[in-house]
Short mmCIF file of C-alpha atoms in Angstrom, two decimals:
data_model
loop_
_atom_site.label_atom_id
_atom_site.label_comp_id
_atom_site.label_asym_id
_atom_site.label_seq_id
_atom_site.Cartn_x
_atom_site.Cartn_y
_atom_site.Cartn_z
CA UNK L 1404 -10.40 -221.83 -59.09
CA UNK L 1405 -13.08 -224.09 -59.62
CA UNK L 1406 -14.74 -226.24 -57.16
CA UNK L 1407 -13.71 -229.95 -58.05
CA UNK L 1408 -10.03 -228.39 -57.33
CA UNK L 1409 -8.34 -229.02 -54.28
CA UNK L 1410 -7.01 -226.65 -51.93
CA UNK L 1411 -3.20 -227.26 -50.67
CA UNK L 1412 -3.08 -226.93 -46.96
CA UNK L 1413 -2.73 -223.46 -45.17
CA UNK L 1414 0.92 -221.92 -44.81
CA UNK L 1415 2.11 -219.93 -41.65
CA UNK L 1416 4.77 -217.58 -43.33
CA UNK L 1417 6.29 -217.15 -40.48
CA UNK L 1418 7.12 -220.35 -39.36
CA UNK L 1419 8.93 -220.74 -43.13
CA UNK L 1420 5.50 -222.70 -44.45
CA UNK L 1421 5.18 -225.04 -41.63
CA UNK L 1422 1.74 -226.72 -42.48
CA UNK L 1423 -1.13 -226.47 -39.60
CA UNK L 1424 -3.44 -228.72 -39.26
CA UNK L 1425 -5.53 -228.63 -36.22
CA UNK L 1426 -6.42 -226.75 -33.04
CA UNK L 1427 -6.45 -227.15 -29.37
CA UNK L 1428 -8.51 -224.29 -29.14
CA UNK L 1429 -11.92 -224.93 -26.75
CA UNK L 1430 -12.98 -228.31 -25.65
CA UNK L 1431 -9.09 -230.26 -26.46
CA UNK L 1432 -7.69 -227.46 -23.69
CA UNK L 1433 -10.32 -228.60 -21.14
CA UNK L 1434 -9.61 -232.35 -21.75
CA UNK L 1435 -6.13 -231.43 -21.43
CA UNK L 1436 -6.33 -229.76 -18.33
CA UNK L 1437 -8.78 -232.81 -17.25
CA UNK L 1438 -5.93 -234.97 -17.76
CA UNK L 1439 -3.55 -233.46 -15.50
CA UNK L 1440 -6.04 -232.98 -12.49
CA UNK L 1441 -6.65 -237.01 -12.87
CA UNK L 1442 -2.96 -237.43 -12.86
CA UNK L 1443 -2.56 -235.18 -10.59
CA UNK L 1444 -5.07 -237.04 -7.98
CA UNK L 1445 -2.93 -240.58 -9.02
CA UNK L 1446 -0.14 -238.88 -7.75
CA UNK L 1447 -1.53 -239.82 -4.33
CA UNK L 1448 -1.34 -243.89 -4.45
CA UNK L 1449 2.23 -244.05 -3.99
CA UNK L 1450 2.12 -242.45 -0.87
CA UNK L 1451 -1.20 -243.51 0.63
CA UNK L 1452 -3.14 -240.61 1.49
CA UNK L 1453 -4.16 -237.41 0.08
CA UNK L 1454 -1.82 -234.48 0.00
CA UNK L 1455 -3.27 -230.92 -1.71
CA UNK L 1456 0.10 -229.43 -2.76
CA UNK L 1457 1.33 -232.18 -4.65
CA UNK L 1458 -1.73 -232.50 -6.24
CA UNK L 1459 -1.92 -229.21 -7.73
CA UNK L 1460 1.94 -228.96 -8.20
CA UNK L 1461 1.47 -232.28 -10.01
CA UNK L 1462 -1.25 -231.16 -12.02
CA UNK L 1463 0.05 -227.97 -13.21
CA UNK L 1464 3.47 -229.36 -14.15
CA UNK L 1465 1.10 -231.79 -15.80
CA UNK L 1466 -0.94 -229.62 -17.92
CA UNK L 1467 2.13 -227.13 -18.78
CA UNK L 1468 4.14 -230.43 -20.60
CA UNK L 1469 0.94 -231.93 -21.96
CA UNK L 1470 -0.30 -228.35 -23.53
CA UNK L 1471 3.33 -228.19 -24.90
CA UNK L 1472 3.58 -231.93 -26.20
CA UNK L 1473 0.07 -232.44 -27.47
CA UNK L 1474 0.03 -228.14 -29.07
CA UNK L 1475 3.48 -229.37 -30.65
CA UNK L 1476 1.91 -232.43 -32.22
CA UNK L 1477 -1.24 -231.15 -33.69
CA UNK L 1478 -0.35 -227.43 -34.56
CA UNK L 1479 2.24 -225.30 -35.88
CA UNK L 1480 5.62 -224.40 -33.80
CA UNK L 1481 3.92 -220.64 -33.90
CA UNK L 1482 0.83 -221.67 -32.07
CA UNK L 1483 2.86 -224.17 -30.18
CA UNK L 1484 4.50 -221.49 -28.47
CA UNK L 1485 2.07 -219.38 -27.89
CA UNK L 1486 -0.23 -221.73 -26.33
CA UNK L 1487 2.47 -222.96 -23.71
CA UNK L 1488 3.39 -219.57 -22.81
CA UNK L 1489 -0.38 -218.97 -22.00
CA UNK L 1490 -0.42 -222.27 -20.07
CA UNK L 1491 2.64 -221.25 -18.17
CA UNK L 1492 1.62 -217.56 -17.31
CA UNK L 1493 -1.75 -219.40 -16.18
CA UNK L 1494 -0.25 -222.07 -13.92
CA UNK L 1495 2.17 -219.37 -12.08
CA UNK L 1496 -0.64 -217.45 -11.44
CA UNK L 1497 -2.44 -220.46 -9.82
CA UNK L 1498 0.48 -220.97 -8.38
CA UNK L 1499 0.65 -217.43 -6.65
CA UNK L 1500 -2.91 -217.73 -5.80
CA UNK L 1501 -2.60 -220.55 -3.93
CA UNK L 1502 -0.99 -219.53 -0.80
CA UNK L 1503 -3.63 -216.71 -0.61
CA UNK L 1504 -6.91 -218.86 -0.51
CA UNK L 1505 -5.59 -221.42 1.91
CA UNK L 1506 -4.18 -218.62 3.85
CA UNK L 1507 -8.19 -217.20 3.81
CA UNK L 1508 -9.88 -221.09 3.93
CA UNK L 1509 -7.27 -222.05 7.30
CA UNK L 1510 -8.25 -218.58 9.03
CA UNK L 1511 -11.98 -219.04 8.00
CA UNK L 1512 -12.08 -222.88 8.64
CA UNK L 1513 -10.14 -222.23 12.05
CA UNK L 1514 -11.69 -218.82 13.44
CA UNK L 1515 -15.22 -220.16 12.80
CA UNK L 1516 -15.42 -222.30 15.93
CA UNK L 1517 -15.48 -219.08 18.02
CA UNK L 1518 -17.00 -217.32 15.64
CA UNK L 1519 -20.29 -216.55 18.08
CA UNK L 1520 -21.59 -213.86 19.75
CA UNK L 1521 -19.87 -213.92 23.15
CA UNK L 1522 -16.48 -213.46 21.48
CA UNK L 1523 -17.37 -210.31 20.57
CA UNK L 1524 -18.93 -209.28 23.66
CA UNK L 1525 -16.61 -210.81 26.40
CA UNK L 1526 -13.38 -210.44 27.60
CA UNK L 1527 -11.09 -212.47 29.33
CA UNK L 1528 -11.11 -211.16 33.05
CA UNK L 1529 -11.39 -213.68 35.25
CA UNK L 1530 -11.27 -216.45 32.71
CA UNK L 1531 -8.95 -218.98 32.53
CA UNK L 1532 -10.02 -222.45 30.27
CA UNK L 1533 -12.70 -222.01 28.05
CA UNK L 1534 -15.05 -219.06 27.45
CA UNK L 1535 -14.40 -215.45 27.58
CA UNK L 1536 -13.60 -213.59 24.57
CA UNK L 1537 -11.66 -210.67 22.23
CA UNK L 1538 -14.26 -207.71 23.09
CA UNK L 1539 -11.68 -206.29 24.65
CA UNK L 1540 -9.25 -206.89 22.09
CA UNK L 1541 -11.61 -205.38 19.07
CA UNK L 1542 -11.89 -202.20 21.12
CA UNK L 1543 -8.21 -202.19 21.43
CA UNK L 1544 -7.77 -202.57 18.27
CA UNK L 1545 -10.39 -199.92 16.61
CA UNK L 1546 -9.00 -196.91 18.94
CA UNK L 1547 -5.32 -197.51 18.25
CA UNK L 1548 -6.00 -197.61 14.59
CA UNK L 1549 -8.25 -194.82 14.52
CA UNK L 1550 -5.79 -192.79 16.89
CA UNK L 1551 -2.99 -193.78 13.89
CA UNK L 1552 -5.22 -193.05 11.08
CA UNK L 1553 -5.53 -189.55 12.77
CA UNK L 1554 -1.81 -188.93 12.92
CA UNK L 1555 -0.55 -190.64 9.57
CA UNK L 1556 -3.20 -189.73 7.07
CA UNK L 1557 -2.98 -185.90 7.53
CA UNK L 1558 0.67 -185.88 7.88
CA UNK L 1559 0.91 -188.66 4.72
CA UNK L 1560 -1.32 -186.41 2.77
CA UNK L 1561 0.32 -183.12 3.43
CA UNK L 1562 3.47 -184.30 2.59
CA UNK L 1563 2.30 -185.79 -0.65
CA UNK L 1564 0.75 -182.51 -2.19
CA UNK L 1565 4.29 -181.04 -1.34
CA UNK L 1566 6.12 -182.75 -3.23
CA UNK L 1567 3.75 -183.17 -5.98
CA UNK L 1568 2.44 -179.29 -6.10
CA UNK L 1569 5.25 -177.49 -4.31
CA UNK L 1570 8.72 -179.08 -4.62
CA UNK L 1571 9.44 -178.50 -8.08
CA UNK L 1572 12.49 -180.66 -7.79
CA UNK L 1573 14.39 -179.19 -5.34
CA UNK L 1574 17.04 -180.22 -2.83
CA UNK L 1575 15.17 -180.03 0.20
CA UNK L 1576 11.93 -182.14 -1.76
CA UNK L 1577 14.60 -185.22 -2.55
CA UNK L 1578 15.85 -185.16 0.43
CA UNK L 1579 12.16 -185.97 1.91
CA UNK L 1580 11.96 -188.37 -0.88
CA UNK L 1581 14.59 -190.66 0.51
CA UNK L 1582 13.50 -190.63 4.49
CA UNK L 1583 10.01 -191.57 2.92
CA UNK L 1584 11.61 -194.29 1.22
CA UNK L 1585 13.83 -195.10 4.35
CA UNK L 1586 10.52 -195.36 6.55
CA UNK L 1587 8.83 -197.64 4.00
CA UNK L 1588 11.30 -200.10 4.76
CA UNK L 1589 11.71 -199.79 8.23
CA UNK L 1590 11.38 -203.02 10.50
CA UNK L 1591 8.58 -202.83 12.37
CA UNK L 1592 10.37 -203.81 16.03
CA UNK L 1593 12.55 -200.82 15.07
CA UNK L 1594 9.17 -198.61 15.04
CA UNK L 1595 8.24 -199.82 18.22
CA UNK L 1596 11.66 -199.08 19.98
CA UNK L 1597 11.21 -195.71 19.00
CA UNK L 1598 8.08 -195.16 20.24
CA UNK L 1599 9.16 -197.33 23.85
CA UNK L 1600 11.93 -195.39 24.04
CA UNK L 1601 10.56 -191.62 23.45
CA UNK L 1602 7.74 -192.45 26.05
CA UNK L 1603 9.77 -193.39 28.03
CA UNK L 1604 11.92 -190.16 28.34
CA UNK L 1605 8.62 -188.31 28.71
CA UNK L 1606 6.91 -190.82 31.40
CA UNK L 1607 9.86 -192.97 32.49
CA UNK L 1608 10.36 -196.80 32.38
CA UNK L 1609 7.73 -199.18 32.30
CA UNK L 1610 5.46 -197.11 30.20
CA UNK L 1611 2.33 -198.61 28.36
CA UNK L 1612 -0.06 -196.97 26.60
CA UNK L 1613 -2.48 -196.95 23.65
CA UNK L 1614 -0.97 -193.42 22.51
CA UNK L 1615 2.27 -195.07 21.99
CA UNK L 1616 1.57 -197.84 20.02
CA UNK L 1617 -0.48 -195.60 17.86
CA UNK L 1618 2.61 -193.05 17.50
CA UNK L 1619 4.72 -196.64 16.56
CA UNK L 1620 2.39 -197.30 14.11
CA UNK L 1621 2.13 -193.96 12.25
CA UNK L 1622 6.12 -194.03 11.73
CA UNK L 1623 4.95 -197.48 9.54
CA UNK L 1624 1.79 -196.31 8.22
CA UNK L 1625 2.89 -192.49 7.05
CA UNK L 1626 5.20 -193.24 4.49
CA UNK L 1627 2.41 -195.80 2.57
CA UNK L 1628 0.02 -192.65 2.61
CA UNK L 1629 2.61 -190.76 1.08
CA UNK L 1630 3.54 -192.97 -1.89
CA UNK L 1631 0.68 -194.04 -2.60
CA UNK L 1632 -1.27 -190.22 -2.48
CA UNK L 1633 1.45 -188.71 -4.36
CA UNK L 1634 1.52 -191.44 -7.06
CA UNK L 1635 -2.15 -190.52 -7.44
CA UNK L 1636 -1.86 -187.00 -7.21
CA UNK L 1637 1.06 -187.03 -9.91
CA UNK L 1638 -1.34 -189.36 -12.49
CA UNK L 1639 -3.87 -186.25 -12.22
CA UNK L 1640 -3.67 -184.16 -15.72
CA UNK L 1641 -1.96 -181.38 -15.85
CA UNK L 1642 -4.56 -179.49 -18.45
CA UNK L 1643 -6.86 -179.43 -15.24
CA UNK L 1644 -4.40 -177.55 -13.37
CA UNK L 1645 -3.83 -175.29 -15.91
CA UNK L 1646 -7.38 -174.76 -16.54
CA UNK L 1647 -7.84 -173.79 -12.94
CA UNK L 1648 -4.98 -171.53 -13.33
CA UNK L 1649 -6.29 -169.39 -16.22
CA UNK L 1650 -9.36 -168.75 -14.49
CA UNK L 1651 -7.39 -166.79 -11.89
CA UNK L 1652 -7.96 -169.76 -8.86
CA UNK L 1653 -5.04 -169.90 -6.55
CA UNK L 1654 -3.21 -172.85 -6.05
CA UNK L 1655 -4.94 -174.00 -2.71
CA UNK L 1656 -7.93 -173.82 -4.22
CA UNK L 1657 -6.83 -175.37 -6.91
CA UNK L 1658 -5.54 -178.28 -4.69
CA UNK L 1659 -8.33 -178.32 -2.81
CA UNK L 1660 -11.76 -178.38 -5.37
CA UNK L 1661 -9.48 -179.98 -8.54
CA UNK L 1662 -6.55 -182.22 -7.72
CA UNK L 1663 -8.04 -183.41 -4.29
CA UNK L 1664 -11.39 -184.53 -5.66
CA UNK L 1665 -10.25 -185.89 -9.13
CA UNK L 1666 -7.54 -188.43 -7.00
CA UNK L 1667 -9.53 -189.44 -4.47
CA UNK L 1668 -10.72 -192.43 -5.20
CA UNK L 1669 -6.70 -193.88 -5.75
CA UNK L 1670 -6.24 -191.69 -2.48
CA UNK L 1671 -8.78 -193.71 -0.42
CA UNK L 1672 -7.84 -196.84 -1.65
CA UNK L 1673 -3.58 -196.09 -0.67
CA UNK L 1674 -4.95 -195.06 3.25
CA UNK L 1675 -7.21 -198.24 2.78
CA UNK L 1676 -3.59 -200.24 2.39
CA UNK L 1677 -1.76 -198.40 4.68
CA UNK L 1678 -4.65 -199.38 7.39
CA UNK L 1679 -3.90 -202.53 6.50
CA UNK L 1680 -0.52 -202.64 6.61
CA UNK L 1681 -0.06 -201.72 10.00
CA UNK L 1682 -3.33 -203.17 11.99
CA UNK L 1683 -1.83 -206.73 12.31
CA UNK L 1684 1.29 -205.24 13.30
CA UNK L 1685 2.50 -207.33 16.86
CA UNK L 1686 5.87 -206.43 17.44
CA UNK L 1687 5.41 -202.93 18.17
CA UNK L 1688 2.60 -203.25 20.00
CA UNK L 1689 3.70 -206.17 22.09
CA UNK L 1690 6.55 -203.02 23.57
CA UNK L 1691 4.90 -200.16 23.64
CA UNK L 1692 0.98 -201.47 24.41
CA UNK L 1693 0.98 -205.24 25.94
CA UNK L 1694 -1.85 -206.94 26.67
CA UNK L 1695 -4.47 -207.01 29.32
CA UNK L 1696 -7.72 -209.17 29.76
CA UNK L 1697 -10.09 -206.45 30.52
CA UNK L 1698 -11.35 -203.19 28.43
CA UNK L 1699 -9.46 -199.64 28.57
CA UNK L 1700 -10.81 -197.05 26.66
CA UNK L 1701 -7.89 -194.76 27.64
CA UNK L 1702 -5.15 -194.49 25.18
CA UNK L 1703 -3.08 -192.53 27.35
CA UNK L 1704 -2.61 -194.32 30.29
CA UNK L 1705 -2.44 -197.95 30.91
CA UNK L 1706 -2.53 -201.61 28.96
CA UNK L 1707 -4.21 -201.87 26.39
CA UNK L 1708 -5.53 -205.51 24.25
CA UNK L 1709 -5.49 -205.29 20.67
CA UNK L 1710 -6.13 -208.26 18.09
CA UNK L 1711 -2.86 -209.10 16.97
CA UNK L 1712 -1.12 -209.34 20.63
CA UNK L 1713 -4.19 -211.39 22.27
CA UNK L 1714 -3.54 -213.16 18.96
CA UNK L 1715 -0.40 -214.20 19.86
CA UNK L 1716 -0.80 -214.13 23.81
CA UNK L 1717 -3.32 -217.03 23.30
CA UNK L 1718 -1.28 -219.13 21.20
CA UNK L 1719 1.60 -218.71 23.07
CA UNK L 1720 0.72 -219.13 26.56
CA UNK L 1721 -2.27 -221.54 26.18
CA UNK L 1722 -4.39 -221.89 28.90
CA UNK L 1723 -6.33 -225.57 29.87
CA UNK L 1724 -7.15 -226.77 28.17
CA UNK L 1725 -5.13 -225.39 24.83
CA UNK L 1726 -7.65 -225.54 22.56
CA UNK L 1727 -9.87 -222.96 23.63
CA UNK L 1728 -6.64 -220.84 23.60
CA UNK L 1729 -6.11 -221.55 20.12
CA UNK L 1730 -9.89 -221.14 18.83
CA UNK L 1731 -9.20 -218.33 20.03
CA UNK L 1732 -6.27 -216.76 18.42
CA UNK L 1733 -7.47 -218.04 15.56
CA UNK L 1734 -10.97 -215.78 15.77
CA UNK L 1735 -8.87 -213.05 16.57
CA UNK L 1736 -7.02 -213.90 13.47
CA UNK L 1737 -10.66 -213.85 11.47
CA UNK L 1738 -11.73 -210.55 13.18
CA UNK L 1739 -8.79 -208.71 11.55
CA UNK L 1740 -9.35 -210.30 8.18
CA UNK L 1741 -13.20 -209.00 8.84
CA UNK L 1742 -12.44 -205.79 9.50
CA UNK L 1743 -9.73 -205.42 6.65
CA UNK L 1744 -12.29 -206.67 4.46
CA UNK L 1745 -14.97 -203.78 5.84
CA UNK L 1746 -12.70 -201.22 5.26
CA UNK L 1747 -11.96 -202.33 1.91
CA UNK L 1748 -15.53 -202.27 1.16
CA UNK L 1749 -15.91 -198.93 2.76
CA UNK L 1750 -13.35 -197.22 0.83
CA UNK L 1751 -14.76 -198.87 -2.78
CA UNK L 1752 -18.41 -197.55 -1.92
CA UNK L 1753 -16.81 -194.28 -0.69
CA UNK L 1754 -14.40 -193.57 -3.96
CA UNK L 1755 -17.92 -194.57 -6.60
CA UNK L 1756 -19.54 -191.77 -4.49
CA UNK L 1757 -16.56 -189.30 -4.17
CA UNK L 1758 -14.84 -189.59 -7.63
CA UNK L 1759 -15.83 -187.67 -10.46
CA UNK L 1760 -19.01 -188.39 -12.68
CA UNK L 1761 -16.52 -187.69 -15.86
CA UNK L 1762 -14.19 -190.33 -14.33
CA UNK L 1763 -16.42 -192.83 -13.59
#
């Protein structure tokens, strides 16, 4: 073809030679997406004052039916679809993502006007307005959930390389399968009546200790360890195994210096969940630990504070006047999203070092 001929425009076979003539790809998108955050914000004059959801509900419904009308107008059906199935996917996951970073600004914005020094280093004896503290509460807190962390991971573990390297399928392995899954689902209150109820054959009525709501907690935390280990320990090849094997290494060793080490970074970050899962658990711990405004160190006798109950104690039952209450519950609130976030950190630094250099 020479070059004083004209080209006829571009086909899309499969769109049975629909003609395309244009693309929203790059700067159009951003004006698009422009567009809807201004309508978005307009969205406010009706009512008079400015209200964050509708905005961004506005402005996502917004962009999704502009990316679909304007895609439709300037390219093909074929790239009109795709293009408002991206801009769907990409709104729902705003969407999603949402609830989580107010959740995280409220508790930030909030817990930050007791966010000082003698919150974490007073309690609340003798206090009754404003002052005083969750020191009490953080110590609580840290030896109920290491006491659990004692009992579930070991247990959680154990129970994982069972099924995974023992069990072989059987009866009795299947049956363990389904309590596990039984537990997982397990109300929390129902954990705690357990606990209240088996201390209290053993010690009588009235019983209150840190011990307790540890043992509540386990029965929650346990079968997380064990799903999430054995999922871990299951993704582990079986060539390494096998390898081991035909060296002549038994199978505990085998366990121990291959399977153990190659999972462990998926293994940290499970226990890392399960920690989470059950350290802002209130329910059980308003039965079987309840609250006091002064420290105990002793897990097997007496009250106990922990984050969660003073949490709720404080909003609850405000003292005068209320707001110091609830600056407070809220930077007990903050603490446990601290702490969560430590141990998260923790367990990242801890797999890098732990995990294989091969599976890096």
């Amino acid at each position: 073809m020479s070059l004083t001929e004209t080209t006829e425009p571009e086909l899309d076979a499969d769109d049975g030679g629909a003609m395309t003539s244009g693309s929203l790809a790059g700067l159009p998108m951003v004006g698009i997406f422009v567009g809807a955050v201004v309508l978005g914000a307009l969205s406010w004059l009706p009512f008079g004052g400015v209200n964050w959801a509708r905005w961004v509900m506005v402005t996502l419904l917004a962009y999704v039916v502009g990316t679909l009308i304007i895609s439709r107008i300037v390219e093909s059906p074929r790239q009109a679809t795709d293009r408002f199935a991206t801009a769907l996917m990409t709104s729902a996951f705003l969407l999603v993502l949402l609830p989580l970073v107010s959740v995280v600004w409220t508790v930030v914005e909030r817990g930050s006007q007791r966010f000082d020094w003698a919150f974490y280093t007073e309690t609340m004896r003798g206090v009754i307005g404003e002052g005083g503290g969750g020191y009490h509460a953080i110590i609580g807190t840290l030896i109920i959930t290491a006491l659990t962390a004692v009992f579930a991971i070991p247990f959680g573990l154990f129970t994982a390389i069972y099924l995974v390297e023992y069990a072989n399928g059987g009866r009795f392995s299947k049956i363990v399968t389904g309590l596990v899954d039984v537990m997982t689902g397990i109300p929390s209150i129902v954990a705690g009546l357990f606990a209240y109820a088996l201390f209290v054959l053993i010690d009588g009525p009235g019983h209150r200790s840190g011990l307790a709501g540890a043992v509540a907690l386990t029965l929650l935390m346990t079968p997380v360890v064990v799903r999430t280990s054995e999922e871990m320990l299951r993704l582990v090849p079986n060539e390494l195994r096998e390898a081991s094997f035909a060296l002549g290494v038994s199978r505990w060793r085998t366990i121990v210096k291959v399977v153990l080490p190659t999972a462990i970074a998926g293994i940290l970050t499970g226990i890392v969940l399960a920690i989470a899962r059950v350290i802002g658990e209130t329910a059980p711990l308003l039965l079987t630990v309840g609250i006091t405004a002064a420290v105990n160190k002793n897990p097997l006798s007496g009250r106990m504070a922990t984050l969660p109950v003073f949490s709720y104690n404080s909003y609850k039952f405000p003292t005068l006047p209320p707001e110091a209450s609830i600056d407070r519950a809220w930077s007990a609130a903050l603490t446990l999203v601290l702490i969560v976030m430590i141990l998260s950190v923790t367990a990242r630094i801890l797999s890098f070092i732990l995990n294989p250099k091969g599976l890096r």
